[in-house]
Coordinates of C-alpha atoms in Angstrom, one line a residue:
Chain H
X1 CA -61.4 -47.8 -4.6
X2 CA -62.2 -45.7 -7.7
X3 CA -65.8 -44.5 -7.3
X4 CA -68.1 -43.2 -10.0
X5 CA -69.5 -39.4 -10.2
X6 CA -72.5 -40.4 -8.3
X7 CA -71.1 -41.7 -5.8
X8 CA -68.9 -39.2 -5.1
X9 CA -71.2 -36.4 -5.3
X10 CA -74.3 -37.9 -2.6
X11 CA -70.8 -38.7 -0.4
X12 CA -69.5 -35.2 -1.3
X13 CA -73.2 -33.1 -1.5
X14 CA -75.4 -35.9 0.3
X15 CA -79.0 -34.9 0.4
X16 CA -81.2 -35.0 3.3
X17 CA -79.2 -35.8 6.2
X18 CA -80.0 -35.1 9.5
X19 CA -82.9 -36.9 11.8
X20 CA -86.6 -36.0 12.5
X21 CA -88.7 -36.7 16.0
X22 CA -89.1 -40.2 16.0
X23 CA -91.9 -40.1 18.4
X24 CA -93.5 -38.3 15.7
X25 CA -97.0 -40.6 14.8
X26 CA -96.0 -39.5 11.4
X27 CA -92.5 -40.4 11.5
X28 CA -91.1 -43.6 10.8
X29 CA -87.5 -44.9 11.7
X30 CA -85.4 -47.7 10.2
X31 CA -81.9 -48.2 11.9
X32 CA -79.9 -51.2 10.2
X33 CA -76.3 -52.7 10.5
X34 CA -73.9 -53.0 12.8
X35 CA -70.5 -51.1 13.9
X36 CA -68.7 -54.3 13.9
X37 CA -69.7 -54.8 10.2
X38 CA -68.5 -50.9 9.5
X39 CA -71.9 -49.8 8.5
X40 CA -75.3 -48.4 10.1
X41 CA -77.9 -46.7 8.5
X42 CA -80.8 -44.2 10.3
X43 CA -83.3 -43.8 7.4
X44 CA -86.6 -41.6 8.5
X45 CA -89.5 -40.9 6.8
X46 CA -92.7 -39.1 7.6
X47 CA -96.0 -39.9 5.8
X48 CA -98.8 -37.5 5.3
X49 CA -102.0 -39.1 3.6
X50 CA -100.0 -42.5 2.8
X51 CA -97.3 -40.1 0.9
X52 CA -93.6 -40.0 2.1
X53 CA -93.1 -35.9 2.1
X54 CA -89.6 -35.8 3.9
X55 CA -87.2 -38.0 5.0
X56 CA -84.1 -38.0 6.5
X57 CA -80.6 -39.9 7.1
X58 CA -77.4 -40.6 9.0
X59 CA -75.1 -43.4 8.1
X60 CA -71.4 -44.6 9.6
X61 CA -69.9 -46.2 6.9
X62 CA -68.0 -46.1 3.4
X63 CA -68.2 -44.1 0.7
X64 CA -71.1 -45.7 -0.9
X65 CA -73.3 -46.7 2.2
X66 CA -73.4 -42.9 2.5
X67 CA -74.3 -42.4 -1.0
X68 CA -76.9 -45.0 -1.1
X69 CA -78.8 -43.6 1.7
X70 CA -78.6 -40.5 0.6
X71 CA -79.9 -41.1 -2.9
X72 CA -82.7 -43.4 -1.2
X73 CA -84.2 -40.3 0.9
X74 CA -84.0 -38.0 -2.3
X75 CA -86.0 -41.3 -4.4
X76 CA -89.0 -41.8 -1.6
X77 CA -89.9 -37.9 -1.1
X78 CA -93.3 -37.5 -2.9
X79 CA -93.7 -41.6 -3.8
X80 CA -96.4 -42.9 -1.5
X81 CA -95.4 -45.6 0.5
X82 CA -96.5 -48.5 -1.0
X83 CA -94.1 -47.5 -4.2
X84 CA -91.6 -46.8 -1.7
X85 CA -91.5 -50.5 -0.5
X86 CA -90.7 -51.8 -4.1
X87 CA -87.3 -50.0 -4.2
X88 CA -85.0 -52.9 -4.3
X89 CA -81.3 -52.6 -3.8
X90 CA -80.8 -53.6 -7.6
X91 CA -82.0 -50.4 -8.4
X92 CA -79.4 -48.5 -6.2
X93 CA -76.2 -50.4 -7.3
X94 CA -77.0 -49.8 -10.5
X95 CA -77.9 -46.0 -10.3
X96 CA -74.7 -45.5 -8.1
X97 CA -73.0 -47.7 -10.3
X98 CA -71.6 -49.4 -7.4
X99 CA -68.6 -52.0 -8.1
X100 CA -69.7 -55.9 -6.6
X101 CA -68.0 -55.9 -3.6
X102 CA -70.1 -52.6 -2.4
X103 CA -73.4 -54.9 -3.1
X104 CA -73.8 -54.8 0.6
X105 CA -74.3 -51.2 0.9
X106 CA -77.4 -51.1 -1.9
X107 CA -79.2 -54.0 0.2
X108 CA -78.3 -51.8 3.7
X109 CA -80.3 -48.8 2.1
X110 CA -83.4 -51.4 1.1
X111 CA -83.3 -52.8 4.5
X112 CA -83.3 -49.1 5.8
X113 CA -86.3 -47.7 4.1
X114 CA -88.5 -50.8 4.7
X115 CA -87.5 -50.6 8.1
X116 CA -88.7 -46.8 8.5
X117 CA -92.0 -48.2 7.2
X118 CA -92.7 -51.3 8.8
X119 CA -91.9 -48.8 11.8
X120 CA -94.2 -46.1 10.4
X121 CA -97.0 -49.0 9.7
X122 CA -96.7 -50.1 13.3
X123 CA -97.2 -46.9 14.9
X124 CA -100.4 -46.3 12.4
X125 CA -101.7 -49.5 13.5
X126 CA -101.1 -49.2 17.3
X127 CA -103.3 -46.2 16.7
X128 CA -106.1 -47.5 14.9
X129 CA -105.9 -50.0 17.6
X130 CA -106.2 -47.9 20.1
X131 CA -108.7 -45.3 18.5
X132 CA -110.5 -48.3 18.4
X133 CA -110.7 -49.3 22.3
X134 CA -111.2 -45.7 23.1
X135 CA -114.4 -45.8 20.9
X136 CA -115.4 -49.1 22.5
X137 CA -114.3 -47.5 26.1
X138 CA -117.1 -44.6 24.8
X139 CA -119.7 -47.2 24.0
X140 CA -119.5 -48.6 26.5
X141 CA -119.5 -45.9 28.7
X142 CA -122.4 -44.3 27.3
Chain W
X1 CA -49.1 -20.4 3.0
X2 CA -50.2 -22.8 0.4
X3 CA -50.0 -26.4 0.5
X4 CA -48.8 -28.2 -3.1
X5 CA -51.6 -31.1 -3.2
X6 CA -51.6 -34.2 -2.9
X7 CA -50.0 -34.9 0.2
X8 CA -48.6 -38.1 0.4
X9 CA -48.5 -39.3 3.9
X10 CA -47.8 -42.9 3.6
X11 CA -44.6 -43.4 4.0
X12 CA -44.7 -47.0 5.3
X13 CA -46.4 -48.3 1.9
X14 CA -43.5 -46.9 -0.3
X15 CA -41.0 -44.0 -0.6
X16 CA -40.3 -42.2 -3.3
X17 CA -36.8 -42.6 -4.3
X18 CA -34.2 -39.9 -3.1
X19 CA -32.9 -38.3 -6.4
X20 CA -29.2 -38.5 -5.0
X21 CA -30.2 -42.3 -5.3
X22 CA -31.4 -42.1 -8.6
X23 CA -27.4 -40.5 -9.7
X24 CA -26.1 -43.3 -8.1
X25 CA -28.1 -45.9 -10.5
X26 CA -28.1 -44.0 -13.7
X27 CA -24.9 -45.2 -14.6
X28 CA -25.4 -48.6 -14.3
X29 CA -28.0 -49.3 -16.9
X30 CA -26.1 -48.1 -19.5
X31 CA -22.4 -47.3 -18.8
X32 CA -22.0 -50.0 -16.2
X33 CA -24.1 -52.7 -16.9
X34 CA -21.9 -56.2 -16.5
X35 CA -23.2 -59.0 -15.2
X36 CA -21.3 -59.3 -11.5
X37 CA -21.1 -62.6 -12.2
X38 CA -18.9 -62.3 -15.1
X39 CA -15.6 -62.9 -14.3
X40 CA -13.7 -62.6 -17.5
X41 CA -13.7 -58.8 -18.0
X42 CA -13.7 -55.0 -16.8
X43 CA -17.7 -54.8 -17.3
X44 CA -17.6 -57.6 -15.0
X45 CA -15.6 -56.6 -12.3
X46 CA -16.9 -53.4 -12.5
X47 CA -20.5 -54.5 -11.6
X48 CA -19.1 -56.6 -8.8
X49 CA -17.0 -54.2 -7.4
X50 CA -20.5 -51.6 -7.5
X51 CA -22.6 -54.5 -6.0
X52 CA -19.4 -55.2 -3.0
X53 CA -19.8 -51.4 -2.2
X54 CA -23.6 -51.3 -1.4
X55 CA -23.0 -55.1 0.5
X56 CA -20.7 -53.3 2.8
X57 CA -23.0 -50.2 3.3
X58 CA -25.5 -52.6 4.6
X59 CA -23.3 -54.7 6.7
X60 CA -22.4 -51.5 7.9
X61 CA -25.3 -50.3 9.4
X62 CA -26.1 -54.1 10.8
X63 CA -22.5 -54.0 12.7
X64 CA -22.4 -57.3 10.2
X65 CA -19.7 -58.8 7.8
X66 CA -20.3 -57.8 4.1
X67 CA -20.7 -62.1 3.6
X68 CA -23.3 -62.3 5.5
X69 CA -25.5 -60.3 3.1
X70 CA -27.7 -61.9 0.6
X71 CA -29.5 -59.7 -2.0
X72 CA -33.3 -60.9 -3.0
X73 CA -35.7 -59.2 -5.0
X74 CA -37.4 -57.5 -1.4
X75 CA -38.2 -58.2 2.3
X76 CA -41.0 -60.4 1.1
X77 CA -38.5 -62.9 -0.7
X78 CA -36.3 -62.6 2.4
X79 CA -38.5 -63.4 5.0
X80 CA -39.7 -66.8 2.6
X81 CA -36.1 -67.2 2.2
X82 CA -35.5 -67.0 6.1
X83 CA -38.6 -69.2 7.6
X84 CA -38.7 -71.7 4.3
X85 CA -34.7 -71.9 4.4
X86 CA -34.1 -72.4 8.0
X87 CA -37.4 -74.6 8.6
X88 CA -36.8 -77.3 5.5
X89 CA -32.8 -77.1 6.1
X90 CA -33.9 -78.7 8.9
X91 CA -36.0 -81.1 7.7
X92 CA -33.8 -82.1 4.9
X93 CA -30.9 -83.2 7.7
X94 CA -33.5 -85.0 9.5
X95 CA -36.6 -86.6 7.8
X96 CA -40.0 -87.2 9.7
X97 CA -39.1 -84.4 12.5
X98 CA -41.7 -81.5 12.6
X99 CA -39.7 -78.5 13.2
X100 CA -41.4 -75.9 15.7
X101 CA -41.5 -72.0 14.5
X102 CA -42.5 -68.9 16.8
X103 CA -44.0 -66.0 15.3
X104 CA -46.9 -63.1 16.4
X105 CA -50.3 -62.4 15.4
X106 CA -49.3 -59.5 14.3
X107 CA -47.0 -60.1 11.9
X108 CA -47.1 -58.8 8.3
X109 CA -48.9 -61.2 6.0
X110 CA -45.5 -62.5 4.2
X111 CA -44.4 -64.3 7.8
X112 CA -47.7 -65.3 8.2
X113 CA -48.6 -67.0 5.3
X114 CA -45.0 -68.2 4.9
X115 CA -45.8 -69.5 8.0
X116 CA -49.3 -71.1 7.0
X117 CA -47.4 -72.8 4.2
X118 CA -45.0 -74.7 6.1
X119 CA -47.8 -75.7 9.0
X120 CA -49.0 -78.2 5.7
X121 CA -45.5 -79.2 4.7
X122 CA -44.4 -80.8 8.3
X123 CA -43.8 -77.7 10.9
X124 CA -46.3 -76.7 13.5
X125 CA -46.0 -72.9 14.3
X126 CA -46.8 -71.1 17.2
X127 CA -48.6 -67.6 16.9
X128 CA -48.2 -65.3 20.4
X129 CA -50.8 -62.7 20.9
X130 CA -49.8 -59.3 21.8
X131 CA -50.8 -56.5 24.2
X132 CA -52.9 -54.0 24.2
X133 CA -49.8 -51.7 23.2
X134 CA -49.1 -54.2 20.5
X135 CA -46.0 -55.3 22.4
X136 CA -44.9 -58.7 23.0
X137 CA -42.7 -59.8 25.6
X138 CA -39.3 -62.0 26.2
X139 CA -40.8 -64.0 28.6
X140 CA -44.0 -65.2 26.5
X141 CA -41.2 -65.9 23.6
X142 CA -38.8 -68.3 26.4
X143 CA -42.6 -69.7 27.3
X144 CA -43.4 -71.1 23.9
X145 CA -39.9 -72.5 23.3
X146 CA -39.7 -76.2 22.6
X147 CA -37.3 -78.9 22.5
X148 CA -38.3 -78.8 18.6
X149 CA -38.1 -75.2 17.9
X150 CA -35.7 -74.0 15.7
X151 CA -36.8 -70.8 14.3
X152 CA -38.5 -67.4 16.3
X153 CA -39.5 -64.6 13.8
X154 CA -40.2 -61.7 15.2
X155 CA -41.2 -58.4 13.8
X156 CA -38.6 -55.3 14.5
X157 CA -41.7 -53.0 14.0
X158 CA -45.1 -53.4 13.0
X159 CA -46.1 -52.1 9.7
X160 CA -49.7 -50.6 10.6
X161 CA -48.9 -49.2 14.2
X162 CA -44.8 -48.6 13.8
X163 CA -44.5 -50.4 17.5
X164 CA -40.9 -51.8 17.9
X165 CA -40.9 -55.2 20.0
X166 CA -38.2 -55.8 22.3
X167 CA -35.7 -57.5 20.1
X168 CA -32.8 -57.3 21.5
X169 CA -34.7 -59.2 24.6
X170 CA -35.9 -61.4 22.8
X171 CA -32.5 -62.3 20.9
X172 CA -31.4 -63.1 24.2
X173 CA -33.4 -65.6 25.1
X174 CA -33.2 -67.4 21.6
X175 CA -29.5 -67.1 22.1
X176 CA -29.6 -68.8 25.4
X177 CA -31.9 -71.6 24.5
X178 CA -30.2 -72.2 21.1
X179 CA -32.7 -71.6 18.7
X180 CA -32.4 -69.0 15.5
X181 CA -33.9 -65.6 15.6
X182 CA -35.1 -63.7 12.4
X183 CA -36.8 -60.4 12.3
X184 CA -38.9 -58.6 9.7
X185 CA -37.0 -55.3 9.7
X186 CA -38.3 -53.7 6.4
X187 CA -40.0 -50.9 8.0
X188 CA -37.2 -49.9 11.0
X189 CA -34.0 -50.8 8.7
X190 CA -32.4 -47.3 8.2
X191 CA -34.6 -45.9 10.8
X192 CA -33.4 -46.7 13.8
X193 CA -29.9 -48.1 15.3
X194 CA -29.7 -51.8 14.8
X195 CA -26.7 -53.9 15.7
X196 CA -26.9 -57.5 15.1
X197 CA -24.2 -58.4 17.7
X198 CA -25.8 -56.7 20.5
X199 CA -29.5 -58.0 19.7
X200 CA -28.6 -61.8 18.9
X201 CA -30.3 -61.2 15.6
X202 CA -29.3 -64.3 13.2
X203 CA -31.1 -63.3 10.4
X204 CA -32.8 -60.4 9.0
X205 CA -34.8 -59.3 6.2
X206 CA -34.5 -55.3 4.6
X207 CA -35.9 -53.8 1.8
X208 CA -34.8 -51.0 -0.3
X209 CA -38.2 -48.9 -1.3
X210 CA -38.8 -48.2 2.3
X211 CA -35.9 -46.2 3.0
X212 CA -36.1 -44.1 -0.4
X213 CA -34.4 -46.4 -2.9
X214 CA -36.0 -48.6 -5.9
X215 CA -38.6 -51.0 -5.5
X216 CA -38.3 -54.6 -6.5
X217 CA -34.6 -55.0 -4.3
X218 CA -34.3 -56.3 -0.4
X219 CA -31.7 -58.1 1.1
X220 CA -31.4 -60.8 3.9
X221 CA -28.5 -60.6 7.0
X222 CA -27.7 -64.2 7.2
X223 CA -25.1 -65.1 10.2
X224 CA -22.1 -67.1 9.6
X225 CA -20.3 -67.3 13.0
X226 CA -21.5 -68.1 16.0
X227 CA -24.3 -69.7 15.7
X228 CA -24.0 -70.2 11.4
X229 CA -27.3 -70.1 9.8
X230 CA -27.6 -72.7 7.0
X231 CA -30.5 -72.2 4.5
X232 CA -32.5 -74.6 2.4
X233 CA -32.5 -72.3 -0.8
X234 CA -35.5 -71.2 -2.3
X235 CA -34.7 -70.0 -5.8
X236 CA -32.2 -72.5 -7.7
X237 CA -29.8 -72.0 -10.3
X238 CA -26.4 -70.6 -11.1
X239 CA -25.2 -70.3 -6.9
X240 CA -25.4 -66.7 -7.0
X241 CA -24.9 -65.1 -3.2
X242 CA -23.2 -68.2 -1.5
X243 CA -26.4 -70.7 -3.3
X244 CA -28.4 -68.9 -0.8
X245 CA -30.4 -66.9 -4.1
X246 CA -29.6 -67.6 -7.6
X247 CA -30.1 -65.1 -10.1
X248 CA -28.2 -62.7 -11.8
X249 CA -27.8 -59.6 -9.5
X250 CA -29.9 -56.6 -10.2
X251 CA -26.9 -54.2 -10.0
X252 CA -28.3 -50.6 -10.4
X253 CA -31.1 -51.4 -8.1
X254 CA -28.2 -53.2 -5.4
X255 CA -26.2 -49.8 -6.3
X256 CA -29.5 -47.8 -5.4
X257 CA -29.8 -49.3 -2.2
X258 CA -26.8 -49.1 -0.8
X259 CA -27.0 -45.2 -1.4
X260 CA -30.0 -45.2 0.2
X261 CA -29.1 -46.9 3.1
X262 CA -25.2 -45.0 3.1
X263 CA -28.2 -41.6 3.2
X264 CA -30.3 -43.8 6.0
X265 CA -27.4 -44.2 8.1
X266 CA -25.5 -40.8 7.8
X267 CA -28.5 -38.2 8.7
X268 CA -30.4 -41.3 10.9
X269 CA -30.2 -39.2 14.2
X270 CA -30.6 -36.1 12.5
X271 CA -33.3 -37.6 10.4
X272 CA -35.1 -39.2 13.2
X273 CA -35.8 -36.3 15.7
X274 CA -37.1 -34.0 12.2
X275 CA -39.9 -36.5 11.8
X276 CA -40.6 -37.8 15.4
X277 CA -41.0 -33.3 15.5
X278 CA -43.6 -33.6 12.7
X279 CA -45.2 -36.6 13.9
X280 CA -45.6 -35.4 17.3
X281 CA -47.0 -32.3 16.0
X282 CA -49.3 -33.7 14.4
X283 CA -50.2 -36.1 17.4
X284 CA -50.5 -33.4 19.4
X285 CA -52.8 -31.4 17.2
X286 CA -55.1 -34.3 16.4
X287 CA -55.7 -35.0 20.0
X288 CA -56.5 -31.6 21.3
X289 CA -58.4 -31.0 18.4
X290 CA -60.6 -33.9 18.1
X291 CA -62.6 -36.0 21.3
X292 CA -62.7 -39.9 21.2
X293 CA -59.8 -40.3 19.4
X294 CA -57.1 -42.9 20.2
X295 CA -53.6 -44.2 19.1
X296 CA -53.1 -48.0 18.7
X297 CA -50.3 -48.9 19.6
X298 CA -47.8 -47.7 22.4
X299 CA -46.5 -44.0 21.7
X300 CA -43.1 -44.3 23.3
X301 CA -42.7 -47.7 21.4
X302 CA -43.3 -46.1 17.6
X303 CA -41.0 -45.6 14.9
X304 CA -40.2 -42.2 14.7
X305 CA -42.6 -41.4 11.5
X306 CA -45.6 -43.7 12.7
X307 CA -49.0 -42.4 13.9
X308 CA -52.2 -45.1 14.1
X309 CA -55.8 -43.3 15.1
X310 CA -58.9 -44.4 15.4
X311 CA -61.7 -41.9 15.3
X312 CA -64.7 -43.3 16.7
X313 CA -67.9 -43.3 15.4
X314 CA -66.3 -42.6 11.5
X315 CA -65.9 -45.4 9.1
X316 CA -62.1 -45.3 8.3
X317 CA -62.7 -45.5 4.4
X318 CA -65.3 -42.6 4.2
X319 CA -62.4 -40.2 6.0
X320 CA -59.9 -42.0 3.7
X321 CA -62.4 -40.2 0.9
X322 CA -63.2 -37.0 2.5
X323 CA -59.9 -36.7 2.9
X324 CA -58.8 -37.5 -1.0
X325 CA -56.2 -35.3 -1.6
X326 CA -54.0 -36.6 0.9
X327 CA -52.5 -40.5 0.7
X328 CA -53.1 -42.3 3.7
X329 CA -54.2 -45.7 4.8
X330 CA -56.6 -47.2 7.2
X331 CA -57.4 -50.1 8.7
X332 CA -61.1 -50.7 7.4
X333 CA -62.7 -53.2 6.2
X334 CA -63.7 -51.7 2.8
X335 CA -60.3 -50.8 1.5
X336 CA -58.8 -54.2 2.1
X337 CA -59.9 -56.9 -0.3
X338 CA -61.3 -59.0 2.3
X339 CA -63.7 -57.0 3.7
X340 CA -62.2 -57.8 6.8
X341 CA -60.8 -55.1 9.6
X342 CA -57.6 -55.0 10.4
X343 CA -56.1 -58.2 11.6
X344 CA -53.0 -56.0 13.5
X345 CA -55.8 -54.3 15.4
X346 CA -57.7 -56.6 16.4
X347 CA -54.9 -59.0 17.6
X348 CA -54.5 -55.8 20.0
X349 CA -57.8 -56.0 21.3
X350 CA -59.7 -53.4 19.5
X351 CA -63.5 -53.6 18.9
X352 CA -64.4 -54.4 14.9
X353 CA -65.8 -50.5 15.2
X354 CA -62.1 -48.8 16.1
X355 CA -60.3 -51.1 13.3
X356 CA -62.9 -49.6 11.4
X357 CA -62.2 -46.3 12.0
X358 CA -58.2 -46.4 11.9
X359 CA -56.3 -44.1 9.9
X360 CA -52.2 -44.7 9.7
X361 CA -50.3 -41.7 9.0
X362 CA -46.6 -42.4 8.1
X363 CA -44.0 -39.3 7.9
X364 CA -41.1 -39.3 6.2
X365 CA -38.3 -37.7 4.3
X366 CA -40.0 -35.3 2.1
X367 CA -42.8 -34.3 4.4
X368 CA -42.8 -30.6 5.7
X369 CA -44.8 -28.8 9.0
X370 CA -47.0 -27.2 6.5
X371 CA -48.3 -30.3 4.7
X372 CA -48.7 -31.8 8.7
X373 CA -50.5 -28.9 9.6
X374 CA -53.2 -29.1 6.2
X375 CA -53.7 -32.8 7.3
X376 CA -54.3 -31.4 11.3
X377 CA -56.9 -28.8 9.9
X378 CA -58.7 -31.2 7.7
X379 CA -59.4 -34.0 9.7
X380 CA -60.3 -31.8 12.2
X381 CA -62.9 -30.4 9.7
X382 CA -64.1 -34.1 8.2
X383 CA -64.4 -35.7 11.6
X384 CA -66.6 -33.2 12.7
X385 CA -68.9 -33.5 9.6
X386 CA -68.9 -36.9 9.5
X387 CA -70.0 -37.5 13.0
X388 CA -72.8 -35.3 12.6
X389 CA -73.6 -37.7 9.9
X390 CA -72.8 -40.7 11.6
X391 CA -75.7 -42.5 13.5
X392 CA -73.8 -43.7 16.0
X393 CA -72.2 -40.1 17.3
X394 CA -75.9 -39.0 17.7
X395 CA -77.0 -42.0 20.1
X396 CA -74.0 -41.3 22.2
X397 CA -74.2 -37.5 22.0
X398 CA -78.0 -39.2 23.5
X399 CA -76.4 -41.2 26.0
X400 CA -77.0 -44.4 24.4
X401 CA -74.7 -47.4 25.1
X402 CA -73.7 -48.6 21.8
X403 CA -73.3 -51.8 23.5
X404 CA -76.7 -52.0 25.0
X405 CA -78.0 -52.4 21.3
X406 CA -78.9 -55.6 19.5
X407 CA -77.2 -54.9 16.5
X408 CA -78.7 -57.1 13.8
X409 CA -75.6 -58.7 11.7
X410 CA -75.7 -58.3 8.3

């Protein structure tokens, strides 16, 4: 498989790997795939003030599931997370360059980072939820 | 000491050809380049006489008479010519019967799909599974044998895990029960000892690029006595090799081969233990070197230059790239065209992940401790950075059960 530049230099130099605590409130975590398919993708984020300021990634797979995680961590740092949900795997094949049969791999790295925020999202509203019954539990209590 | 790059470590795909080889050609493209079917002068005779001498080289090493050779174009035109010739030979003598074939799962895709062919032109096939190990057994061959089978093709060795089945077991019981016995020999012709006598063997296919001569040239041992093997033939024309294969011969590549199997046969033993040394090495290195590794296939079964890995928890194709200055193959989905694991793998019982993660390293001729040694040090360097990018090595460093885990198909 004859890969271009890109590709070989997130596989080569990939950006951001590694994992952050994801019991973290501020932490999101997306894992997609399978290991029977040959691919799985950890994408985290964590969001400060509704804007993505790190994230991080581990991926089992080819060449160019690794370089289209990587390249999605270094696109969502700074975008706030609403921008970061309109990233669509379009965007990564052709960035990458990636030949049709790699398709897959761009629409693994979407799945990934909208899982990491619907994660993210869930853990903000379990919160809210819960600031809320503890201000009820101190209404009521007073 | 420094190691020349690229290593080329896939011996099994293709050899390069041994330059003693190459002087034995040379001549024969431009000196000596009659026809060996002409008959009426010296260029002639001269070509025949070249294309006699490599026939006999190869019945040589079979223990076979030089007649019983039949030169095609490489092992995948022999094995058609073998299962197509046998199977509609049959038919032809005796229309409406369905001929019954025996073959494995884990045969290389030009049985196979010879195979497929003739299950929609009036033949029903049977496909045994294998082992674990890869092996198959005389006993589940002598179990699938019908009154209507005519033809068992088994493998002598497998081209992804180098495991050699039990042929001259399996010869056995074909002889006994009467039915013909091909194998697939491309990868252990001019490798290991074969005899055709002593292993029942009535037919079997060899190709020339495997065993350092030119691509594009194999040959097919047909038997002629006891039982003789009649063929349907597949390519028509002029009655070239006993009608078997029409065609005019291609004599410098027929003179190339039998040089390189005349090479093959005379340093075979001495050959054989150099490589199985490498190999071993290098088995030996990987697996004290690396944990949750594991060879497909059984180790006292392989070829000599063989070696099959799988390195959990790495997707074969992203070591095949890490690992770009050495030529290897793997088993992955994403370097075959189908997207699809390997077949030979899985027939053995391995998980999609481990096809996934296979790596086949073939030795050979040209390959030196040094270049073995480069190979040891980098894997042992790319396994360990890709697994602490891999997901999946970080939930079971966690002591997570991969298999406890809904994993979402995609």
């Amino acid at each position: 498989m004859a890969y271009s530049d890109k590709v070989i230099d997130h596989y080569e130099n990939p950006r951001n790997v590694g994992s952050l605590d994801k019991d973290d409130v501020e932490v999101g975590t997306g894992i997609v795939g399978a290991p029977a398919c040959g691919d799985v993708m950890k994408l985290q984020i964590r969001v400060e003030d509704g804007v993505i300021t790190d994230a991080r990634f581990k991926t089992y797979g080819c060449g160019s599931a690794i370089a289209s995680s990587s390249l999605v961590t270094e696109w969502v740092k700074g975008m706030r997370v609403d921008q970061a949900l309109e990233i669509n795997n379009g965007q990564i094949a052709e960035e990458l360059s990636l030949p049709p049969v790699k398709i897959h791999c761009s629409v693994l790295a979407e799945d990934a980072i909208k899982a990491a925020i619907r994660d993210w999202q869930a853990k903000q509203a379990q919160l809210e939820a819960q600031a809320q019954g503890t201000a009820a539990a101190e209404a009521h209590s007073s | 000491m420094t190691v020349q790059t690229p290593i080329y470590l896939d011996y099994a795909a293709t050899c390069p050809v041994d330059p003693r080889v190459v002087d034995a050609m040379l001549p024969f493209f431009t000196q000596m380049y009659g026809n060996a079917a002409s008959r009426t002068h010296s260029f002639g005779w001269t070509a025949e006489q070249a294309v006699d001498n490599a026939r006999a080289e190869l019945a040589r090493t079979l223990s076979a008479d030089p007649k019983e050779i039949t030169w095609t174009s490489g092992a995948t035109e022999s094995n058609n010519l073998a299962i197509k010739g046998v199977v509609e030979y049959v038919q032809s003598g005796a229309e409406g019967t369905r001929p019954h074939v025996i073959t494995a799962v884990t045969e290389h895709k030009a049985i196979l799909d010879t195979c497929k062919y003739l299950e929609r032109h009036g033949a029903d096939v049977t496909y045994l599974p294998v082992g674990p190990d890869g092996l198959l057994t005389a006993e589940q061959v002598a179990a699938a044998i019908t009154p209507a089978t005519v033809l068992v093709s088994i493998m002598f060795a497998n081209n992804e895990t180098g495991v050699v089945q039990p042929i001259a077991e399996i010869g056995k019981v074909c002889r006994e029960r009467s039915v013909l016995f091909h194998t697939d020999a491309t990868q252990a012709f001019g490798k290991v000892p074969i005899d055709v006598d002593a292993m029942f063997i009535d037919l079997l296919s060899m190709s020339a690029h495997k065993i350092y001569g030119p691509k594009g040239v194999g040959a097919l041992y047909v038997r002629r006595r006891k039982p003789r093997v009649r063929l349907a033939p597949q390519i028509h024309g002029g009655g070239h090799e006993r009608g078997n294969r029409s065609g005019t011969l291609n004599v410098p590549s027929i003179v190339g081969f039998g040089e390189a199997v005349r090479l093959a046969r005379e340093s075979m033993a001495e050959e054989s233990a150099r490589i199985q040394g490498l190999r071993d090495h290098l088995h030996d290195r990987i697996m004290a070197e690396n944990e949750h590794v594991f060879v497909n296939g059984a180790y006292d079964h392989l070829l000599p230059g063989h070696l099959n890995i799988s390195f959990a928890y790495i997707e074969g194709e992203s070591l095949l790239m890490a690992l770009k200055d050495i030529a290897l193959s793997s088993g992955s989905a994403c370097t075959s065209a189908s997207l699809e694991p390997s077949y030979v793998l899985k027939a053995m019982g391995l998980d999609d992940e481990l096809a996934h993660s296979s790596l086949r390293m073939t030795i050979g001729r040209f390959t030196t401790r040094e270049e073995v040694d480069h190979v040891a040090d980098a894997l042992k360097r790319h396994v360990t950075r890709l697994r602490e990018m891999s997901p999946l090595w970080e939930m079971v460093q966690d002591g997570i059960d991969l298999n406890s885990i809904q994993w979402a198909a995609h």
